[in-house]
Structure formats: C-alpha cells, structure tokens
Short mmCIF file of C-alpha atoms and ligand atoms in Angstrom, two decimals:
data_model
loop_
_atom_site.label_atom_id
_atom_site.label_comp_id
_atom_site.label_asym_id
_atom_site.label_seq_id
_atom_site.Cartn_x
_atom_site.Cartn_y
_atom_site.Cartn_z
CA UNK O 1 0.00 0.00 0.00
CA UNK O 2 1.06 3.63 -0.98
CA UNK O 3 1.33 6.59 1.21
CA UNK O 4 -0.96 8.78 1.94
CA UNK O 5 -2.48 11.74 3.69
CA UNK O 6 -6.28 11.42 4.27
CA UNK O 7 -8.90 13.88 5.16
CA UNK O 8 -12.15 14.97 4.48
CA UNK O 9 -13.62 17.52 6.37
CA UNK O 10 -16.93 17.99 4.64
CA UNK O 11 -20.48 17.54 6.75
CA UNK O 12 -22.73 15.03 5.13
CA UNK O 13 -26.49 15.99 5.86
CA UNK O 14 -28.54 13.46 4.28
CA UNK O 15 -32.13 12.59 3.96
CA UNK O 16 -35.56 13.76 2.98
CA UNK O 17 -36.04 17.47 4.54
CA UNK O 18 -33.06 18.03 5.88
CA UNK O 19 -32.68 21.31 3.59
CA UNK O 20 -34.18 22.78 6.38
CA UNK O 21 -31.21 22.32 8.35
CA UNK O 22 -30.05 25.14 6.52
CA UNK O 23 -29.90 27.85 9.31
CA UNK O 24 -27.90 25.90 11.12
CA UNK O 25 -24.82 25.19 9.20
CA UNK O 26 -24.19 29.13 7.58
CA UNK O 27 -23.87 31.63 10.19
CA UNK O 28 -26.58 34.22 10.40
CA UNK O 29 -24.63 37.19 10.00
CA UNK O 30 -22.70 36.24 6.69
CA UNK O 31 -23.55 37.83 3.28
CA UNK O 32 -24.40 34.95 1.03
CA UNK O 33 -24.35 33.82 -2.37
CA UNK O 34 -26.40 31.43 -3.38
CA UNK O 35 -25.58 30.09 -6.72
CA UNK O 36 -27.83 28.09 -9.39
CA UNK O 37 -28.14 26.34 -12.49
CA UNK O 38 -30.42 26.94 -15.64
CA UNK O 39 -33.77 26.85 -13.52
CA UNK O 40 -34.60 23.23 -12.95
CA UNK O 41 -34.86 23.72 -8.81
CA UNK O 42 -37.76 26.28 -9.60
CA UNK O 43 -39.59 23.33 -11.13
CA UNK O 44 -39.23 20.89 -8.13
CA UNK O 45 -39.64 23.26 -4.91
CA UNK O 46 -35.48 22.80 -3.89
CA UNK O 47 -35.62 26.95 -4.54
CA UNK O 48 -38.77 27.52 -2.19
CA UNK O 49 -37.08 25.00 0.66
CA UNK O 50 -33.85 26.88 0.37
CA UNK O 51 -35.04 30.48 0.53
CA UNK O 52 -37.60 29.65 3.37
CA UNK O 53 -34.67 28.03 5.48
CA UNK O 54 -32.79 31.45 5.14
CA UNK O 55 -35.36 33.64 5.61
CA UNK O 56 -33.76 36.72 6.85
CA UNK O 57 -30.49 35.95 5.57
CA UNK O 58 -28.47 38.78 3.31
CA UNK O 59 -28.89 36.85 0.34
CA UNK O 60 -28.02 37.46 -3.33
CA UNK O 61 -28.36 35.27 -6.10
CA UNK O 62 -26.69 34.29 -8.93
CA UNK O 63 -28.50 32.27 -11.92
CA UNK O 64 -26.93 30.65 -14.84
CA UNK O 65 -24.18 28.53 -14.46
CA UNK O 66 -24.47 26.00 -16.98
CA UNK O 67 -23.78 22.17 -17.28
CA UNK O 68 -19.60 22.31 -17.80
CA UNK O 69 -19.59 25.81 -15.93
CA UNK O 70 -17.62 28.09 -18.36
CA UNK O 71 -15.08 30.81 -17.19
CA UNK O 72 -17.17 33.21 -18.99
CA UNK O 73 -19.95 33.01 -16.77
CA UNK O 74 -17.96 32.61 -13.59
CA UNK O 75 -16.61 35.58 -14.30
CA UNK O 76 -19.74 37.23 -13.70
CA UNK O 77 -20.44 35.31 -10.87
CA UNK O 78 -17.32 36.82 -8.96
CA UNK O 79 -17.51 40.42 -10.23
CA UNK O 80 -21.23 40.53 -8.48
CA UNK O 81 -19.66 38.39 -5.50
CA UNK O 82 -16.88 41.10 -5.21
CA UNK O 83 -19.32 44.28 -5.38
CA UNK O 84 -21.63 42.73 -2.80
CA UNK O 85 -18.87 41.70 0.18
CA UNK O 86 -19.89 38.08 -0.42
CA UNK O 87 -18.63 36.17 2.63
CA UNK O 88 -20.41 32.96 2.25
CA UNK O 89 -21.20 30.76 -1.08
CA UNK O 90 -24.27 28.13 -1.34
CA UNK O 91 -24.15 26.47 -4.00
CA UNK O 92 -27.70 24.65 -5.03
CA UNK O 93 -27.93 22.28 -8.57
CA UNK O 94 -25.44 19.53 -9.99
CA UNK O 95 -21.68 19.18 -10.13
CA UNK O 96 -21.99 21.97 -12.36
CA UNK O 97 -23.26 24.57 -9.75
CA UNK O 98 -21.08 23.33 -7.09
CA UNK O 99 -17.78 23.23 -9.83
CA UNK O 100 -18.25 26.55 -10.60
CA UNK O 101 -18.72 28.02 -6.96
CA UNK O 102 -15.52 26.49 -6.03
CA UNK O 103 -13.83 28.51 -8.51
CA UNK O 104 -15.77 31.54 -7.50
CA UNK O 105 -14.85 30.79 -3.57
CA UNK O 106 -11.30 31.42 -4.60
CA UNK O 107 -11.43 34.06 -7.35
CA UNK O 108 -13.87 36.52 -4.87
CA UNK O 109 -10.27 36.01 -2.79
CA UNK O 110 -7.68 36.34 -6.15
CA UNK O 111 -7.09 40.04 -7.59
CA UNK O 112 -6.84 38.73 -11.22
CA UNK O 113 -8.53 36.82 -14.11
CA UNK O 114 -9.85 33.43 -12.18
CA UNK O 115 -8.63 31.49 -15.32
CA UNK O 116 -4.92 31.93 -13.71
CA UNK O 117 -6.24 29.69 -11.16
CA UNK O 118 -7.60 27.36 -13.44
CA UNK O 119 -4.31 27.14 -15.42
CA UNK O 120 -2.50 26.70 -12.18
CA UNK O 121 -4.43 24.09 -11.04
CA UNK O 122 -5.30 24.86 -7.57
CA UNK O 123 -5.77 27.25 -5.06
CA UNK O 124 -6.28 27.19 -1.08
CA UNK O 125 -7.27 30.54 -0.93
CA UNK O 126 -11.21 30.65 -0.64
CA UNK O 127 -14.42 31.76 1.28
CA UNK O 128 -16.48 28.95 2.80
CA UNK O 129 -19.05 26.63 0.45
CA UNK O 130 -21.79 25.09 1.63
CA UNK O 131 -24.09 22.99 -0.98
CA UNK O 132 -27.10 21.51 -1.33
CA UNK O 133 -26.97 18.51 -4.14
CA UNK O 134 -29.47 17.58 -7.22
CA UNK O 135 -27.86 15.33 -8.83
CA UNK O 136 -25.69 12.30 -7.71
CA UNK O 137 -23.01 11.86 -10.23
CA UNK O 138 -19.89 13.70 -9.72
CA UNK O 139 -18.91 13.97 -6.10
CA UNK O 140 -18.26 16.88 -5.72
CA UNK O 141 -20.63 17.81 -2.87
CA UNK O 142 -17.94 15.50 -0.61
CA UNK O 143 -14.43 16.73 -2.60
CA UNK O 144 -12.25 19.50 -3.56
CA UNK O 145 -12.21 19.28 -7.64
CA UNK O 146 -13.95 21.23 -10.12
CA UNK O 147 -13.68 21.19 -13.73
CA UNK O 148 -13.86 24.24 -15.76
CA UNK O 149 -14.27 25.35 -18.89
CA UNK O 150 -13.41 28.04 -21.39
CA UNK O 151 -15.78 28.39 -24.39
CA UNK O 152 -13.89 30.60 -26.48
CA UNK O 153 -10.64 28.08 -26.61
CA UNK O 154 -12.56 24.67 -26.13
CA UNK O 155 -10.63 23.97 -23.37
CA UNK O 156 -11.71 22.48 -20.13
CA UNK O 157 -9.47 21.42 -16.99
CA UNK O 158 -9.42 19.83 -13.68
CA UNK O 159 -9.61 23.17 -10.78
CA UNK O 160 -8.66 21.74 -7.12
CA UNK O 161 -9.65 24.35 -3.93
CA UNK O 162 -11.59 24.28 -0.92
CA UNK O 163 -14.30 21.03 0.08
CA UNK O 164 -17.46 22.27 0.82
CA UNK O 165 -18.08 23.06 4.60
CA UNK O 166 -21.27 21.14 4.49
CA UNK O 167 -23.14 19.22 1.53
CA UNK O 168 -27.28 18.80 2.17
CA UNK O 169 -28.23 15.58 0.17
CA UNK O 170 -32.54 15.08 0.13
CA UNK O 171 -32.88 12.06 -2.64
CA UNK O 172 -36.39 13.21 -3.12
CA UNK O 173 -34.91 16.06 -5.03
CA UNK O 174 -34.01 14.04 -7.79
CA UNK O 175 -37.07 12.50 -8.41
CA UNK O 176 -37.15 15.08 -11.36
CA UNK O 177 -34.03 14.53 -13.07
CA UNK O 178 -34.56 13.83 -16.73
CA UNK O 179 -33.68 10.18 -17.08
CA UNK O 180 -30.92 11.17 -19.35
CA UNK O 181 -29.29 12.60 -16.85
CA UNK O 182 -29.83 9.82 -14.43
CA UNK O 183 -27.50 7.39 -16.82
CA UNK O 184 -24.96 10.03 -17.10
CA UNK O 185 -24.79 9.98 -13.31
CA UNK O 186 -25.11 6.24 -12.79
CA UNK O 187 -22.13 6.07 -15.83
CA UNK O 188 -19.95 9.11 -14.17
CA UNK O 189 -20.29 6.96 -10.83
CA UNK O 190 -19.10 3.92 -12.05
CA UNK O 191 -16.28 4.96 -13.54
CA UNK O 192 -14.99 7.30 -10.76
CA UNK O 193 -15.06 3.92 -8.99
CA UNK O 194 -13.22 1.90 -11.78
CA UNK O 195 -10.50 5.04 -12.04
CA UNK O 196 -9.52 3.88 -8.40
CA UNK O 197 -9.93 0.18 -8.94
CA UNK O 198 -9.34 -1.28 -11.68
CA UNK O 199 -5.32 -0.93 -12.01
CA UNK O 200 -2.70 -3.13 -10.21
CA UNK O 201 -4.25 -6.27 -8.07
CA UNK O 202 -2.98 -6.63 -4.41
CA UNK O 203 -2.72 -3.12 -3.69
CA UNK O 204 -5.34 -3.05 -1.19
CA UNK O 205 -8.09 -5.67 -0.30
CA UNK O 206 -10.15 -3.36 2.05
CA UNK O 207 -10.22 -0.68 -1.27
CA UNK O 208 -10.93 -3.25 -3.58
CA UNK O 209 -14.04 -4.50 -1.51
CA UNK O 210 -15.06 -0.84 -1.02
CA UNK O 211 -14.95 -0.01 -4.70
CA UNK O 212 -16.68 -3.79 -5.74
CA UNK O 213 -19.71 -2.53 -2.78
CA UNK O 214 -20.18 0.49 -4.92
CA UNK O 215 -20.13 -1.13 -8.08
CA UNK O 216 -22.41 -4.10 -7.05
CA UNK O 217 -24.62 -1.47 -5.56
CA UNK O 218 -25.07 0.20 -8.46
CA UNK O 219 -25.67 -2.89 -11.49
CA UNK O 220 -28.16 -3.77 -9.13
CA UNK O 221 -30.23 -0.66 -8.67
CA UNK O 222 -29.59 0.94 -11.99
CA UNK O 223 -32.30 -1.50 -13.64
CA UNK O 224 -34.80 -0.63 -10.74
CA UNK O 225 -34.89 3.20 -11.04
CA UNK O 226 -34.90 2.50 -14.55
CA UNK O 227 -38.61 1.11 -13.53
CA UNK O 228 -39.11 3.51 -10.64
CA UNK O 229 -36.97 6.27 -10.35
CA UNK O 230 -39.27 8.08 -7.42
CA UNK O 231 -38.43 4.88 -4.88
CA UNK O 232 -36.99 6.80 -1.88
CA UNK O 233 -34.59 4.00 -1.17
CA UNK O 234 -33.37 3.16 -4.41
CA UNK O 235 -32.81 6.76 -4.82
CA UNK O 236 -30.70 7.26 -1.54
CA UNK O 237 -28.65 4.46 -2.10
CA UNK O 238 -27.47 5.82 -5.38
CA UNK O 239 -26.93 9.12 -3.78
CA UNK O 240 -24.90 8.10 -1.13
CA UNK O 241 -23.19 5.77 -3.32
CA UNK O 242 -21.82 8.31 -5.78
CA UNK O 243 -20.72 10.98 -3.41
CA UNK O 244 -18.38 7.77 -1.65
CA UNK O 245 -17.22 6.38 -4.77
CA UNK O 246 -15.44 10.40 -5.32
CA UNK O 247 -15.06 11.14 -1.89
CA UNK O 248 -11.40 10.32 -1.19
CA UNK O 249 -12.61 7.02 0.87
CA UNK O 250 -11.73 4.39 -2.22
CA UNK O 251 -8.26 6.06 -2.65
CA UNK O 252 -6.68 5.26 0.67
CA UNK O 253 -3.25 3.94 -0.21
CA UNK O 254 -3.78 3.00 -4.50
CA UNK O 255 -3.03 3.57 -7.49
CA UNK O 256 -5.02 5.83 -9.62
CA UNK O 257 -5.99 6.13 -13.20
CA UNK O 258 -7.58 8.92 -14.82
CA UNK O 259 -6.98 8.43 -18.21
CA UNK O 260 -10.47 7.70 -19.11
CA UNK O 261 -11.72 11.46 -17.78
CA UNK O 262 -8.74 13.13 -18.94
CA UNK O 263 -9.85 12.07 -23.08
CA UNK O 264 -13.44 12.56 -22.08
CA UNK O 265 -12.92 15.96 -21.43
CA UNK O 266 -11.86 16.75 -24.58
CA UNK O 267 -14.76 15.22 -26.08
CA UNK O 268 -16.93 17.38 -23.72
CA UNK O 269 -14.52 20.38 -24.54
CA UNK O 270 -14.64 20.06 -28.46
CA UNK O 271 -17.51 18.40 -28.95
CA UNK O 272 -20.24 19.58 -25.90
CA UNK O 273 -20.93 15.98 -25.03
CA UNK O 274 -21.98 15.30 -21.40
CA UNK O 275 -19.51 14.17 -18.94
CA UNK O 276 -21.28 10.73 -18.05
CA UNK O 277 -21.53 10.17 -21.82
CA UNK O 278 -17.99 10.70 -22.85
CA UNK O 279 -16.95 7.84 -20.15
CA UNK O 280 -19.40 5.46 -21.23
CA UNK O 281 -17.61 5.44 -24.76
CA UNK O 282 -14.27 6.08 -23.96
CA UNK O 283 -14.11 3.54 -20.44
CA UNK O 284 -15.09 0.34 -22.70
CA UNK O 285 -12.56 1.13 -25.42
CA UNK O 286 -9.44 2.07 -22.57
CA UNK O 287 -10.19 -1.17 -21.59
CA UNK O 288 -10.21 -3.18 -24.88
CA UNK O 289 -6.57 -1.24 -25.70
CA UNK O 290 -5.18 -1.60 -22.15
CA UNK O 291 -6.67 -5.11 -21.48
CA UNK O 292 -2.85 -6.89 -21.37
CA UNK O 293 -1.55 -4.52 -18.51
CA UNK O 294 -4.86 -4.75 -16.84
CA UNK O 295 -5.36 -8.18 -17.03
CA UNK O 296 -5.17 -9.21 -13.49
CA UNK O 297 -7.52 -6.98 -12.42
CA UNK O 298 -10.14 -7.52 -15.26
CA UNK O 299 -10.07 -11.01 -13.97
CA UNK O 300 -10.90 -9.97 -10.43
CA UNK O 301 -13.47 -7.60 -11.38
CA UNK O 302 -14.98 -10.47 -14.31
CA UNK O 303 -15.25 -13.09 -11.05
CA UNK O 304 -16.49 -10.67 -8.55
CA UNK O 305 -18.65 -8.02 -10.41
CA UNK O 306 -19.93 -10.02 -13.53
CA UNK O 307 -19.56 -13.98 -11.81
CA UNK O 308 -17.31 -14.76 -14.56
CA UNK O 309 -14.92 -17.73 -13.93
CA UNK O 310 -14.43 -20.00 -16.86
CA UNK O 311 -12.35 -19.51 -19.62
CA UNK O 312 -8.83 -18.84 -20.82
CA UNK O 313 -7.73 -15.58 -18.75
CA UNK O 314 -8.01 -13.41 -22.22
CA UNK O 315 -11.69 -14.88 -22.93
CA UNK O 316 -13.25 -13.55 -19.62
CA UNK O 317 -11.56 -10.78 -19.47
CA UNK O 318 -13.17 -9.95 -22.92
CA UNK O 319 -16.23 -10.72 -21.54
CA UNK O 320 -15.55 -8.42 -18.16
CA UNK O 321 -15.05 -5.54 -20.74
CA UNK O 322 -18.49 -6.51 -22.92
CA UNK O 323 -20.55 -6.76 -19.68
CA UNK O 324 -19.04 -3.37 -19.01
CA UNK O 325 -20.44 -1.97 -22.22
CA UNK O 326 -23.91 -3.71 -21.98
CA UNK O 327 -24.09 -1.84 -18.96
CA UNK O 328 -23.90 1.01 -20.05
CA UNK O 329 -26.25 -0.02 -23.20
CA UNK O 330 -28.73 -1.22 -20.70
CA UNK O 331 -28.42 2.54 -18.84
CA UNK O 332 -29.31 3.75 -22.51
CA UNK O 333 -26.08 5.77 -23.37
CA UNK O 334 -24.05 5.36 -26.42
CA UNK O 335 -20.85 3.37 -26.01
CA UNK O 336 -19.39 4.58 -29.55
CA UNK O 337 -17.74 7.23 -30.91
CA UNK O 338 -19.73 6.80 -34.50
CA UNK O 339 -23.23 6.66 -32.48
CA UNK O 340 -22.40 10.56 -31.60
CA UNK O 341 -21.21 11.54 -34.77
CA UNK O 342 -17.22 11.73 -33.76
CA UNK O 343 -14.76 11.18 -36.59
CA UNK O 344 -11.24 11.42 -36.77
CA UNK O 345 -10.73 15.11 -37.14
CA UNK O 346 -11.50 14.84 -33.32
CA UNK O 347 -9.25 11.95 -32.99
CA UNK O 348 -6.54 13.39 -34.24
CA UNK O 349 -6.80 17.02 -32.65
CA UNK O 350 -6.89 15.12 -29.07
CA UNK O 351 -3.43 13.70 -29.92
CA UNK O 352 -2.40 17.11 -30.64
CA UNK O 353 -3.45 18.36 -27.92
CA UNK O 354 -2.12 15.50 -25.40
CA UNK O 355 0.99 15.87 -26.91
CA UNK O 356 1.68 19.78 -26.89
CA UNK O 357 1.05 19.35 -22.93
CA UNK O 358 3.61 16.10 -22.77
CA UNK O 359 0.58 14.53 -21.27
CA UNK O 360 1.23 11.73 -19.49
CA UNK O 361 -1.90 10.08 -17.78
CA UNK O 362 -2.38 6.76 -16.20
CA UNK O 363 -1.09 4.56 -13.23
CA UNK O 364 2.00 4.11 -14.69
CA UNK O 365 1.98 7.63 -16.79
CA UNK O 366 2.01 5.99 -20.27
CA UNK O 367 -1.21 7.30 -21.69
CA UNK O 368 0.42 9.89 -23.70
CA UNK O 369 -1.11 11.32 -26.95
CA UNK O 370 -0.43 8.10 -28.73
CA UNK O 371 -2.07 5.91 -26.51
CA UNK O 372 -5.39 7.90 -26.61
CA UNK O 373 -5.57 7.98 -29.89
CA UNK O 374 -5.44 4.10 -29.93
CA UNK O 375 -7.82 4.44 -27.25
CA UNK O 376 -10.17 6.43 -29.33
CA UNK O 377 -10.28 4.30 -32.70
CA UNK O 378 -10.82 1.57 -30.25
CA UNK O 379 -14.04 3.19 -29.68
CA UNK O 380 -15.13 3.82 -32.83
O1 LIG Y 1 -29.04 23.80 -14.67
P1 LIG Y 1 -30.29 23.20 -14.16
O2 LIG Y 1 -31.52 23.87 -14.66
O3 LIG Y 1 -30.29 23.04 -12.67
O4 LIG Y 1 -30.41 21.71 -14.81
C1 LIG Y 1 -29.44 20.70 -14.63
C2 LIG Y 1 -28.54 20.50 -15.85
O5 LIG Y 1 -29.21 20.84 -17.02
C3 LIG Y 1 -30.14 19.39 -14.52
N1 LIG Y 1 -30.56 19.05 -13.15
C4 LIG Y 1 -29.77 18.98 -12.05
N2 LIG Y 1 -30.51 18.57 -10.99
C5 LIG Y 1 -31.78 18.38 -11.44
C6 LIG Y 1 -31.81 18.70 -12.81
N3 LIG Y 1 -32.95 18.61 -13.53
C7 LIG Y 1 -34.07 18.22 -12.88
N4 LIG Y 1 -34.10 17.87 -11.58
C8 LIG Y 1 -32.97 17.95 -10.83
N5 LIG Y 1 -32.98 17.56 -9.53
O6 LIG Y 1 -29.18 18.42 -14.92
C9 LIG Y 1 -28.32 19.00 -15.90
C10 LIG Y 1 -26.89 18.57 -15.65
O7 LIG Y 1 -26.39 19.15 -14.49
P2 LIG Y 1 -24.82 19.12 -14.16
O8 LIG Y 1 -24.61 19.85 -12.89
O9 LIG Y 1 -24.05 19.56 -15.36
O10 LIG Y 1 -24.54 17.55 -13.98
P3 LIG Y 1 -23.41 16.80 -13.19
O11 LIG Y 1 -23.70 16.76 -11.74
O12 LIG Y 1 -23.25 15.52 -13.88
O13 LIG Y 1 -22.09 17.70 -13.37
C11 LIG Y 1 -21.27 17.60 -14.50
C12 LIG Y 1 -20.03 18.46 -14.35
O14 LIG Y 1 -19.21 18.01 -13.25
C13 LIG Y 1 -17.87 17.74 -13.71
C14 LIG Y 1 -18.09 17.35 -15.14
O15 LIG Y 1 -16.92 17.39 -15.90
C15 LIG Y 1 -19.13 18.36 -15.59
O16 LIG Y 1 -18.53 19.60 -15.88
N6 LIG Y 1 -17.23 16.76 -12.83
C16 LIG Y 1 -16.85 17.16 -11.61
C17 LIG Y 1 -16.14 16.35 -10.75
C18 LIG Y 1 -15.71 16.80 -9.42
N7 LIG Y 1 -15.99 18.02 -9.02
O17 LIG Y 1 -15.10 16.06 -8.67
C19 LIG Y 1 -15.70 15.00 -11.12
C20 LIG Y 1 -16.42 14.47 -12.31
O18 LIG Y 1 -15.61 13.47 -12.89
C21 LIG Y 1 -16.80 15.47 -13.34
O19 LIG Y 1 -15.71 15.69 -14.23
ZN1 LIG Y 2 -16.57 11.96 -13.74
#
C-alpha cells in the first residue's frame, strides 16, 4: 500500500427534509451567495425549501451557471460576489453549480482573471461553500475538484480548492431529473469507482471491496430506477453511493488512473458531449486497448462483479469488458464514438493536444497522446 495523507472535512447531511437544516450550518450574520443552475430547482420546490430556510439571511443570487460551468460566466459570478462583500457561497444544482462556486470561492479572494487559477491548477485561498446537491453523479458535494471550462478556446481542466463546509443531500430532489441525466450519473459513478480500482491487483483488499460494494450497488439498482426512479430508497442508495465512490474514501493507499476522464474531457470540450456520456464510450474502449496490462484486475473484477470464472484468462476478461459496455447499453447511453457523430478530425486534434502538454496520464503515466488515440479508434 502507498502513502498517503487522508482527510475529508466535509459535513454530510442526508435525507428527505433536511434542507431545512439550513440555518444551522451558515452563520446568520454572513452575506451569502447562493448560486444556481439553468432553472430546474424552480420546477421541483429545492428553490422555495432553500429560501424559506434562510429567511432573513443577506442573500443574493446568482442564476446561470451551466452544465460544464464556463469561465465566462464565472466571471460574472465573482464580479457581483466582489461588489456585494460576499462572505459565504451556497451552491444549489449539480456538479456543475457546485464546480463553478468552487472557482468563485477562490477568485472573490484572487485580484486577477480566475482562469490563472484554473491554469494553475489549484488554489487554497477561498471563502467557505456550503451545498445543497441535485444530482448524484460527480462527487463533488464530498471533494475539492472542479472542472472548468473556457468556451472561447474549447478547453476544459481539472480546478482543485476548498471542500465544501457542508453538503445537504434530500434524494427526493431528484425525483425530477430527466432520465438522461440519471444514466450520465449512474455512468460518471461507475467509472470514478473503476479510475480507483481497476489498475494493479494486491494493492489493497479493504479498497478493492469498497470499490466492488459500490459497483455491485449500483448494477443492481440501476435496472430498478430505470422502472421507478421516485423509490426513496433506491434513490438514496445511489446518492450516497456516488458521493463515496469520489469522496477520497476508495483512494486510501492505491493507485489511480484517470486516463479515461482526462480524453473525455476533450470530447466534452470540443464536442459539448456530457460528462457521463464521454466515459461510457471512452471507459469500454481504454479497456479493450489496455486489457494486457490490466489483465489481473479484469479477472478480479470479471469473477467478482460479472460472476465470470471460466475460460482462458483473455476470454473472460473480454467478456468483463463486454458486460461493461452492456451496462452502459442497458443505462441507454451510447458506447461509440460513430453513435455521436465523432470522426477522426477529433481523434486526431486530441493527440495534438495530449501531446503539446507532454501529457502523461495513467497509473504508470504511459497514456500519452499516442495511446489515446489508440484508445479512441478503439471506440469507434
Ligand atoms: O441547470 P439546471 O436547470 O439546474 O439543470 C441541470 C442540468 O441541465 C439538470 N438538473 C440537475 N438537478 C436536477 C436537474 N434537472 C431536474 N431535476 C434535478 N434535480 O441536470 C443538468 C446537468 O447538471 P450538471 O450539474 O451539469 O450535472 P453533473 O452533476 O453531472 O455535473 C457535470 C459536471 O461536473 C464535472 C463534469 O466534468 C461536468 O462539468 N465533474 C466534476 C467532478 C468533481 N468536481 O469532482 C468530477 C467528475 O468526474 C466530473 O468531471
Ligand atoms: Zn466523472
């Protein structure tokens, strides 16, 4: 087992009402922000909870920040943050809302153009978050990454700051989430879990139980809220499941990958494809170029995941990789490049790109510009 330095100071508040909790987590005399998405928590009463639990608060809002928050709009959000003393940041919607309020915790604290920040990579400077989640998917209500983008170069990049002080999690807010975005969510989750797992064997068996809970969890429910996706339970346990399977708990002392986000981001960046949906057809095809190194481990996730145990070692580890693929079929998300209308022109501009940053991604750093782009035709 690797090194490593663990903490994660984030409150979890979890359950149905507990939005209400509100008043008791920000401070009454801070000036807050609350920050939102496009609209969709006017449609399912999260905006009525949220201003009644701060009634007489200092409160002003920002609205807009949209799915792959853009520095553009952030921007914005930190020029109005700066102009009204903003002490205190809520941010209420998806991984979006809370991604972009992290950068806007530390650019309300940075004198110049919050893309430096982005470009450096992190910052520890930063007013206090709190959120309150709609959408399990990303993790980011329980960690300190963001990923931002920049419209005007098609770029977008990891951002690392501050964890949120407190994350409110009420499943019955996602009863309303577009089924869509459920698979993207149930897809993202999955393979933040497989980024952690599935490199080297014998790194760690309590991890490697940890991440198999999660992904057990998960091919079992995801056909159930395809049924019913207002069952309270089923609902929760997906909730809970994706904020642990990005939470820092799964990492303790392994190897990480990373590869698999790192090209889907460029997809999303040059091509405006969701997050969940770039990693359902990138994650099968990493796999089917990578399968030699990762052998050992496809086996153990084949046997323990899929109950695969015949077969020459190749053979089910094929099969782990199919299952993988139905399974994200079965969510209902494409799992190929030419299902979304992604030639080669993209192919070949995310080599470019990989290699005019030396990028190096990985376990072992040797997903470099070549490798994706085998990676990519292997999803064609
Ligand atoms: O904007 P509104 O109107 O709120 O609508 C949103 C948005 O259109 C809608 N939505 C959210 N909750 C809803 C709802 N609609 C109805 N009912 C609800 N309860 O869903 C749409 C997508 O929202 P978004 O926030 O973009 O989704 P998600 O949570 O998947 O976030 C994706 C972003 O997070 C980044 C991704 O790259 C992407 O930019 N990630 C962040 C990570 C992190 N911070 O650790 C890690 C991830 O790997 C990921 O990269
Ligand atoms: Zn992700």
């Amino acid at each position: 087992m690797n090194n490593f330095i663990f903490q994660n100071p984030t409150r979890l508040i979890f359950g149905q009402g507990m939005i209400a909790q509100l008043s008791k987590e920000i401070p009454a005399d801070k000036k807050v922000m609350i920050t939102f998405g496009g609209g969709s928590v006017k449609k399912n009463g999260v905006y009525e909870q949220v201003i009644e639990a701060l009634n007489g608060y200092d409160i002003t809002e920002f609205w807009g920040i949209e799915p792959n928050p853009s520095i553009e709009t952030l921007r914005k959000a930190i020029a109005l943050g700066k102009e009204k003393n903003i002490d205190y940041l809520l941010a209420v919607g998806g991984g979006s809302v809370l991604d972009g309020t992290k950068l806007i915790s530390a650019g309300l604290l940075y004198d110049g153009d919050a893309w430096d920040l982005v470009q450096k990579g992190s910052s520890d400077k930063t007013i206090p978050m709190g959120t309150v989640l709609t959408i399990p998917a990303t993790g980011s209500e329980m960690n300190n990454g963001a990923v931002i983008s920049r419209h005007e170069t098609q770029e977008k990049y990891p951002f690392y700051s501050n964890f949120p002080v407190f994350s409110i999690l009420d499943p019955t807010v996602t009863f309303t989430l577009p089924p869509y975005q459920i698979a993207c969510g149930m897809a993202d989750t999955f393979v933040h879990v497989m980024e952690q797992y599935m490199t080297k064997p014998n790194q760690s068996r309590m991890m490697d139980r940890w991440a198999e809970g999660i992904l057990m969890m998960l091919t079992t429910i995801a056909p159930l809220v395809k049924e019913n996706q207002q069952d309270y339970d089923l609902m929760s346990q997906f909730m809970l499941g994706a904020t642990m399977g990005l939470n820092g708990f799964i990492a303790m002392g392994v190897p990480q990958d990373w590869a698999t986000h790192m090209i889907g981001h460029e997809l999303t960046a040059l091509k405006g494809l969701t997050h969940g949906a770039t990693l359902a057809i990138v994650y099968p095809g990493m796999l089917r170029t990578l399968i030699d190194k990762k052998l050992d481990k496809l086996l153990q996730y084949g046997e323990r995941i899929w109950g695969i145990t015949t077969g020459l070692p190749v053979t089910r580890a094929t099969i782990a990789i199919d299952k993988t693929e139905e399974f994200f079929r079965n969510l209902g998300l494409a799992t190929r490049l030419s299902e979304v209308n992604i030639g080669d022109d993209t192919i070949d501009e995310i080599e470019r790109r990989f290699n005019a940053r030396n990028a190096a991604y990985g376990e072992d750093g040797d997903v470099t510009g070549a490798v994706a782009k085998q990676i990519l035709l292997n999803c064609k």
